[in-house]
Coordinates of C-alpha atoms and ligand atoms in Angstrom, one line a residue:
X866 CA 0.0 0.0 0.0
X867 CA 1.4 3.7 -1.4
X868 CA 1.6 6.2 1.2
X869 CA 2.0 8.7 -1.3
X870 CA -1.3 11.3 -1.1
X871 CA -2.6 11.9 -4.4
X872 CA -5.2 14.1 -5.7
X873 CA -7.2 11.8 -8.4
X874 CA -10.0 13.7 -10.5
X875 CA -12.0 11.4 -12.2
X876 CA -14.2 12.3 -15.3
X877 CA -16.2 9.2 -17.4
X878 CA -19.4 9.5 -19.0
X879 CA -19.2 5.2 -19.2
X880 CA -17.6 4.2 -16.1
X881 CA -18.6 4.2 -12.2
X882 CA -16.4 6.7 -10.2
X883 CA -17.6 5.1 -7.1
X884 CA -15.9 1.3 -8.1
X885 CA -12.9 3.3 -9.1
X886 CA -12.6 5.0 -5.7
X887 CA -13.0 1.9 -3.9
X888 CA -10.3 0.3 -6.1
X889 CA -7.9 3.6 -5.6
X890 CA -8.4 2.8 -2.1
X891 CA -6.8 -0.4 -2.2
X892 CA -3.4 1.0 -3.8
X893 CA -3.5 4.2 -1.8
X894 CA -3.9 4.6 2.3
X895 CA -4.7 8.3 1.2
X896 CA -5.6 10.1 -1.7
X897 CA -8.2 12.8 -3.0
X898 CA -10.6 12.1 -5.3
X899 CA -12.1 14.9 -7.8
X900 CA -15.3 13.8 -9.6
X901 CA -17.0 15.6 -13.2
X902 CA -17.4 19.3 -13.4
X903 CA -17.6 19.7 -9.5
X904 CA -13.8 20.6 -8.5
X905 CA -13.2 22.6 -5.8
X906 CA -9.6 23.2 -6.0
X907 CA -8.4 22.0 -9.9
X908 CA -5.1 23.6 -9.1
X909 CA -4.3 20.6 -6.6
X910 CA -5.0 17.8 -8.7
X911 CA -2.1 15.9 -9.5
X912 CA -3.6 12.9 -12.0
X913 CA -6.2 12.7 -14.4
X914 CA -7.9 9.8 -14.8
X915 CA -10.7 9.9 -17.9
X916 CA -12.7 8.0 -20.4
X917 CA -14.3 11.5 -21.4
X918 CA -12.9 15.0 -21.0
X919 CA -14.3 17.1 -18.9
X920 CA -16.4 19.9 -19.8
X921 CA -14.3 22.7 -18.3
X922 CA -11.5 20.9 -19.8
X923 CA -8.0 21.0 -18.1
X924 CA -7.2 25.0 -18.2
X925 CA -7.3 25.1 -14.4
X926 CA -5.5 21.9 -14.2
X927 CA -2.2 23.7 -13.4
X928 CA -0.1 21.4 -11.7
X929 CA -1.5 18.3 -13.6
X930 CA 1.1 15.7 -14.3
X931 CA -0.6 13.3 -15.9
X932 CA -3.6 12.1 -17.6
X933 CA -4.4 8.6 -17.7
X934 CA -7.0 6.9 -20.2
X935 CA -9.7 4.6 -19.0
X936 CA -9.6 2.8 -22.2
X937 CA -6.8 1.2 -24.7
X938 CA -8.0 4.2 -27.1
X939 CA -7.5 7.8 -26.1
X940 CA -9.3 9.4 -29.7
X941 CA -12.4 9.9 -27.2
X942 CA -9.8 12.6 -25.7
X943 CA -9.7 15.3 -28.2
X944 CA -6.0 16.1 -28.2
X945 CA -6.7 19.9 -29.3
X946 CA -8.1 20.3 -25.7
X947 CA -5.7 18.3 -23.7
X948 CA -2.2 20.1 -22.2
X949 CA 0.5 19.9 -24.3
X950 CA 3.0 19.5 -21.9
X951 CA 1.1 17.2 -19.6
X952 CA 1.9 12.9 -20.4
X953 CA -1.0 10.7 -21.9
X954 CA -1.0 7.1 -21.2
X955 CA -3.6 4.6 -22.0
X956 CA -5.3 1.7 -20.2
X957 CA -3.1 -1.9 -21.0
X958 CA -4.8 -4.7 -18.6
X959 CA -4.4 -8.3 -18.8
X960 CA -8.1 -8.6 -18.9
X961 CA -9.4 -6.2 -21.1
X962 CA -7.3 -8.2 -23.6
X963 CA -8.5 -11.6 -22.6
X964 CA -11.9 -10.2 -22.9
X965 CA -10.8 -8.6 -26.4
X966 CA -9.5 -12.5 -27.3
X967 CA -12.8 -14.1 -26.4
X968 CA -14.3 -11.6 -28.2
X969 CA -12.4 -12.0 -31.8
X970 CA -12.6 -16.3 -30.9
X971 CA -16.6 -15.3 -30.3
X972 CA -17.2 -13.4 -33.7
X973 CA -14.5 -15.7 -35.8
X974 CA -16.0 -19.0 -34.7
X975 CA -19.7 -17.9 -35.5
X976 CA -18.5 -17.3 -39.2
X977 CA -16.6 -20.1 -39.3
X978 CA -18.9 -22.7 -38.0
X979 CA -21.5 -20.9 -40.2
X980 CA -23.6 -20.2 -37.1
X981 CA -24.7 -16.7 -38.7
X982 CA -26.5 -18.9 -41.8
X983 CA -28.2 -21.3 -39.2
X984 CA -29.1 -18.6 -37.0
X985 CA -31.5 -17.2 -40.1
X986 CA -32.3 -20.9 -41.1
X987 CA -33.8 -21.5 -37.7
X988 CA -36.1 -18.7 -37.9
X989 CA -36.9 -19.8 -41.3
X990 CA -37.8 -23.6 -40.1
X991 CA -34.8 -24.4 -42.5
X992 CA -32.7 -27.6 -42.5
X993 CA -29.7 -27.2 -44.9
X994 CA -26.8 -29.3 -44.1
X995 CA -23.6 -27.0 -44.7
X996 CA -20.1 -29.7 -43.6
X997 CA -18.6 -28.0 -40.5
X998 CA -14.5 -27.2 -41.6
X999 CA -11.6 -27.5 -39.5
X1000 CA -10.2 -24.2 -38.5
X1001 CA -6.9 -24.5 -40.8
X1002 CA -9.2 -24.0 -44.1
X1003 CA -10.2 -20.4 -42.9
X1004 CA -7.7 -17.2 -42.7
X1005 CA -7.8 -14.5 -40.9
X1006 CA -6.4 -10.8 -41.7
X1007 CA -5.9 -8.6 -38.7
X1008 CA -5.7 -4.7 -38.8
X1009 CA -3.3 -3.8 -36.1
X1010 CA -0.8 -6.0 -34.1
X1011 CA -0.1 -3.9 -31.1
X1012 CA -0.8 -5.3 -27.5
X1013 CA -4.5 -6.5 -28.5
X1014 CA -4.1 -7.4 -32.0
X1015 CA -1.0 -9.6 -31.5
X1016 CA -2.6 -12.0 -28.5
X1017 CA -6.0 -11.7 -31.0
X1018 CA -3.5 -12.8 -33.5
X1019 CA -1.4 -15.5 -31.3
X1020 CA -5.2 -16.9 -29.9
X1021 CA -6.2 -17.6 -33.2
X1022 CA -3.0 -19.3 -34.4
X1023 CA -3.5 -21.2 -31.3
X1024 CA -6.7 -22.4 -32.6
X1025 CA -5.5 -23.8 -36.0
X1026 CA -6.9 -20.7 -38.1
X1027 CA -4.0 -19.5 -40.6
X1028 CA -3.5 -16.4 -39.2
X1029 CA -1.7 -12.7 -41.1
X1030 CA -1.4 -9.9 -39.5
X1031 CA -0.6 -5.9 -40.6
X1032 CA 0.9 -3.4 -39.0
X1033 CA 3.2 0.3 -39.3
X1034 CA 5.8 -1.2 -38.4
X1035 CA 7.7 -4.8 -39.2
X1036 CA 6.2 -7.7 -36.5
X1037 CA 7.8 -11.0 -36.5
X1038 CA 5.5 -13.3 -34.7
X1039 CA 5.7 -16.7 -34.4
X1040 CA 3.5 -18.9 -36.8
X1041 CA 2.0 -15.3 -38.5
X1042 CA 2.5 -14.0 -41.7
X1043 CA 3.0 -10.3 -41.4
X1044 CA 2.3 -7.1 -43.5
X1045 CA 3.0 -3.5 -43.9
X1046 CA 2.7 -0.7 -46.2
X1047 CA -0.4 -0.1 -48.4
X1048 CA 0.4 -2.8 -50.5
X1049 CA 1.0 -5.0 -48.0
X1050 CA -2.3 -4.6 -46.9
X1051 CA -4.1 -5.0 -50.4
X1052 CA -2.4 -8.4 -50.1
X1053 CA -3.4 -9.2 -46.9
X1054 CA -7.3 -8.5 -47.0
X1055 CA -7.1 -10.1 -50.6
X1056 CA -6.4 -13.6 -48.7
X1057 CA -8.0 -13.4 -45.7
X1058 CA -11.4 -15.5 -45.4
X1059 CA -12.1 -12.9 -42.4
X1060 CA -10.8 -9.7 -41.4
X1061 CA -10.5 -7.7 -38.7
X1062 CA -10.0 -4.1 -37.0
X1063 CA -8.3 -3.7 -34.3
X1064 CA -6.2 -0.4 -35.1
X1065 CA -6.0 2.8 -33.2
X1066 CA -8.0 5.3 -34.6
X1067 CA -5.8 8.2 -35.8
X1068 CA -5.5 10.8 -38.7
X1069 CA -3.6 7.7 -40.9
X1070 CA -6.3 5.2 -40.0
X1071 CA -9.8 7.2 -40.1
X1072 CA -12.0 5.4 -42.9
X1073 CA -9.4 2.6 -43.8
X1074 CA -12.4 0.8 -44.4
X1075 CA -13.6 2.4 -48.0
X1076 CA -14.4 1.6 -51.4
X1077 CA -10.9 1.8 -52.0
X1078 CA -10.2 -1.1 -49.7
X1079 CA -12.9 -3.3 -49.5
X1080 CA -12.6 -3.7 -53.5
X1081 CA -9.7 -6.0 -52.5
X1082 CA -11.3 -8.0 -49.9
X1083 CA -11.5 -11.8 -51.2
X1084 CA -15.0 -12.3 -52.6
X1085 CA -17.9 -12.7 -49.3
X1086 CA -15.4 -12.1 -47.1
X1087 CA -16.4 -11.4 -43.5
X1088 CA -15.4 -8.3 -41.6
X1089 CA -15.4 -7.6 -37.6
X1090 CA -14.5 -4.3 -36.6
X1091 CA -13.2 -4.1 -33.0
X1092 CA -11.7 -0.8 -33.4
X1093 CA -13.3 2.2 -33.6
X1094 CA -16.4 2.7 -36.1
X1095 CA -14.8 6.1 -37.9
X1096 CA -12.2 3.6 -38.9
X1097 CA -15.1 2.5 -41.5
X1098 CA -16.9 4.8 -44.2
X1099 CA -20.2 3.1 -43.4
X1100 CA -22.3 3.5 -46.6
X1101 CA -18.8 1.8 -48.4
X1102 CA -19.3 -1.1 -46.0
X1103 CA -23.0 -1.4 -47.1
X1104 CA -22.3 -1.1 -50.5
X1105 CA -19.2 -3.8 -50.5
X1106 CA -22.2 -6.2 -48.5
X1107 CA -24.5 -5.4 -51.5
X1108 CA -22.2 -6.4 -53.9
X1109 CA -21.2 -9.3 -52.2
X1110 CA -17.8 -8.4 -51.4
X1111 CA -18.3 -8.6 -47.9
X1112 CA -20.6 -11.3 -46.9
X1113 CA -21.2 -10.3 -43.0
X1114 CA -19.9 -8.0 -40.8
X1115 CA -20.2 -8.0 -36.8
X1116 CA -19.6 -4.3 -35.4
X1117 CA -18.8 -3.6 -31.8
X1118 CA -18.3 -0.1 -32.5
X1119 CA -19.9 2.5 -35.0
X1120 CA -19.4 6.1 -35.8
X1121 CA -21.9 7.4 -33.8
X1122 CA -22.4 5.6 -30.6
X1123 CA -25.4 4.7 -29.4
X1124 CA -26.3 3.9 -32.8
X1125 CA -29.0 6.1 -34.2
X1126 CA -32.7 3.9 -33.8
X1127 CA -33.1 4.7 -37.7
X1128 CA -29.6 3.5 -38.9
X1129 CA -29.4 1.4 -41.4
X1130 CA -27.3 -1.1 -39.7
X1131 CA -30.1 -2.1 -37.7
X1132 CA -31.8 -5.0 -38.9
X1133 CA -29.8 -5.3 -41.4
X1134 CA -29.7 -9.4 -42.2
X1135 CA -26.2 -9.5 -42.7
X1136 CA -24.6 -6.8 -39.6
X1137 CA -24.6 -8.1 -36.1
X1138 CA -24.0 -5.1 -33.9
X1139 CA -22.7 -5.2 -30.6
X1140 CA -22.7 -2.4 -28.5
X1141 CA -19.4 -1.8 -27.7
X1142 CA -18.6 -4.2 -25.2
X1143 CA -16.0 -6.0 -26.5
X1144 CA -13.5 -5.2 -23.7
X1145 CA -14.1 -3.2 -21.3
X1146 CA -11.9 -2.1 -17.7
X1147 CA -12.7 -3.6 -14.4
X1148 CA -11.6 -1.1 -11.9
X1149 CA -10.3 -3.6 -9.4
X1150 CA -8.5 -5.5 -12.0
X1151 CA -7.1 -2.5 -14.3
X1152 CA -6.1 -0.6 -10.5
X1153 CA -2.6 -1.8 -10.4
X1154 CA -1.5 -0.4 -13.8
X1155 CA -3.7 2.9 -12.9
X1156 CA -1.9 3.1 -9.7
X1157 CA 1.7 2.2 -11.3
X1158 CA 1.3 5.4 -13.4
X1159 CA 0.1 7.2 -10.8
X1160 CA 3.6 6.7 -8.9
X1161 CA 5.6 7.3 -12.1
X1162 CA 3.7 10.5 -12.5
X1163 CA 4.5 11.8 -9.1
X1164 CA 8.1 10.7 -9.4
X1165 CA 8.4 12.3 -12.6
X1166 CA 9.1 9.1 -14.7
X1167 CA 8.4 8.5 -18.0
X1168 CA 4.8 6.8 -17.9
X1169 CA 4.5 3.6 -18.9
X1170 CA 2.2 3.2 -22.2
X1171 CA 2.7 6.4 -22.4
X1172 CA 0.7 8.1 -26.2
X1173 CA 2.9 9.0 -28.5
X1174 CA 0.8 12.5 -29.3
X1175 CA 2.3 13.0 -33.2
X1176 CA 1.7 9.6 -34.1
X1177 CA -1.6 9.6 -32.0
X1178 CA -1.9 6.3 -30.7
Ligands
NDP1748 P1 -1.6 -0.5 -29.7 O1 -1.2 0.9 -29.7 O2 -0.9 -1.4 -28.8 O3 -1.4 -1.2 -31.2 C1 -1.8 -0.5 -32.3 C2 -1.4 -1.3 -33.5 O4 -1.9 -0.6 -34.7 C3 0.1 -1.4 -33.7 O5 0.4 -2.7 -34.2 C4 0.4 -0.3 -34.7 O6 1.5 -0.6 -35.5 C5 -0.8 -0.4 -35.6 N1 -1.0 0.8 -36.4 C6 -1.3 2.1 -35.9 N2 -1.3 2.9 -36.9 C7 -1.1 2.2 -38.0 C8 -1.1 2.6 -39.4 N3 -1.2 3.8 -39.8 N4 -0.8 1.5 -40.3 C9 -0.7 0.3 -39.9 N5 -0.7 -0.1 -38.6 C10 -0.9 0.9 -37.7 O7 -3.1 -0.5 -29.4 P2 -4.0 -1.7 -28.8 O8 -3.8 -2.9 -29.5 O9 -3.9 -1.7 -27.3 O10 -5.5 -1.1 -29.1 C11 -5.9 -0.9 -30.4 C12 -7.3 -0.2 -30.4 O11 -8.3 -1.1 -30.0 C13 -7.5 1.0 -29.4 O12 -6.9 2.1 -29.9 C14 -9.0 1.1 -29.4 O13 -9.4 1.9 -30.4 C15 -9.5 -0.3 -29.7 N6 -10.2 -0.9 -28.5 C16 -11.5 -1.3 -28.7 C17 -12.2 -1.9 -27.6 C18 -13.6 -2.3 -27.7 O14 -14.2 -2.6 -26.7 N7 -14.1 -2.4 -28.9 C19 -11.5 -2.1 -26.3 C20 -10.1 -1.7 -26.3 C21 -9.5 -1.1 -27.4 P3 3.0 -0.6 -34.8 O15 3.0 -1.8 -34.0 O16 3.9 -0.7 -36.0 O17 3.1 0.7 -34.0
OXD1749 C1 -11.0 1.1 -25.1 C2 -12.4 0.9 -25.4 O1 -10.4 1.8 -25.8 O2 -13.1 0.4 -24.5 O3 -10.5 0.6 -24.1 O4 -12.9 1.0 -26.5

């Protein structure tokens, strides 16, 4: 237990302040804890911890030295109204991956064992036999290799699915074929059976998902965005599903979120939507990392997962 006093504000338009008090408490003996617009002395706060910005911002934030992401994303944190000079670090917890693994396994499997066809046969009184595969006849492309994508990655490989993998930078993991560059990526979607998202959403990434790509996808390809949903130019994804380029997709996030009642998304026989719960960060289990950064913030260190702010992830 810390006996370091901190003064924690806490801002989250998704996420109980009250768990994540009671989880501070178990890192800290002491500490102050500053929820939403109600501060009474901003000047004192020494951490930030946010899924959302606050509406006053971070102007009278003035000895703020750090501001630490409740999620693996931080584009929810518009970076024109953040401090320049004040670190960014974002949310890496052994669960939220496992949960983010369980999810891809959840969403891969249900393609590959057809389960999407017999859930619409059943409603349909429908007996069609379709032969069950084994995993190594279906491939999967993966946007992004970072600390989710690559255990999504590794997980899958595990299972026997032939597995590739793109990224900005060169990867070498072990059983994957990997892929960078634009044309690296044409290649990729072109033989994957099913691809999908899990990039950081930044000035390089919004709308990846266009005309432009999709016309490489293989033919009834299947798409699962885990990302974020402006990584997708929504009306291209319909129109690639129209032509049959894409055969299904399954969505855990879209642009606007909730999705609008009157999108077309909805009830749309080939999109399963999920709303965005594919991983999500249990205070008591995410604590230690929040707490770790909390320290390194008051000792001055260099934070760990701390966001590059040029590159934006
Ligand atoms: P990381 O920062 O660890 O990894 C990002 C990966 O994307 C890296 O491999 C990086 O390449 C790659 N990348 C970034 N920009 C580009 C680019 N321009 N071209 C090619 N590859 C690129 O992030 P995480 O894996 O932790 O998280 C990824 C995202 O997942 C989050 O930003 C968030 O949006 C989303 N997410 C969604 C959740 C949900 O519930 N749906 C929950 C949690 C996260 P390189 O390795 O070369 O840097
Ligand atoms: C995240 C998310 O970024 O929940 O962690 O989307």
């Amino acid at each position: 237990m810390s006996q370091l006093k901190p003064h924690v504000y806490f801002n989250s338009s998704m996420d109980s302040a009250d768990d994540w008090r009671d989880a501070l408490a178990t890192e800290f003996k002491e500490f102050k804890f500053s929820v939403g617009d109600d501060v009474e002395d901003p000047d004192s706060v020494d951490v930030a911890i946010v899924w959302t910005l606050p509406e006053m911002g971070f102007e009278q934030f003035t000895n703020l030295r750090a501001i630490l992401s409740l999620g693996a994303g931080v584009n929810q944190l518009d970076p024109k109204r953040l401090p320049a000079n004040v670190p960014l670090a974002r949310l890496v917890d052994a669960t939220l991956t496992r949960m983010m693994v369980d999810y891809a396994k959840t969403a891969v499997y249900r393609y590959h064992r057809k389960f999407h066809l017999f859930e619409r046969r059943s409603r349909q009184s429908s007996w069609i036999y379709i032969p069950p595969t084994l995993t190594d006849t279906t491939s999967v492309g993966i946007l992004g290799l970072g600390e989710l994508g690559a255990e999504i990655a590794l997980a899958l490989r595990l299972e026997g699915f032939e597995v590739l993998g793109w990224s900005r930078t060169p990867k070498a993991l072990d059983g994957i074929e990997t892929f960078t560059g634009r044309d690296g990526l044409q290649t990729m979607v072109g033989r994957s059976d099913i691809v999908i998202n899990i990039l950081p959403l930044t000035e390089e990434t919004r709308n990846i998902f266009s005309r432009d790509l999709f016309q490489y996808f293989r033919e009834c390809a299947y798409f699962i965005n885990m990302g974020r949903g402006m990584h997708v130019v929504e009306a291209d994804l319909l129109e690639a599903i129209e032509a049959g380029r894409v055969e299904a997709a399954t969505l855990d996030v879209s642009t606007v979120e909730p999705l609008p009642d009157d999108h077309p998304f909805w009830n749309h026989p080939d999109i399963l939507i999920t709303p965005h719960v594919a991983g999500t960060s249990i205070p008591m289990t995410a604590v230690p990392c929040i707490a770790e950064n909390i320290r390194r913030a008051l000792a001055g260190a260099r934070l760990s997962q701390q966001v590059d702010r040029e590159r934006g992830y």
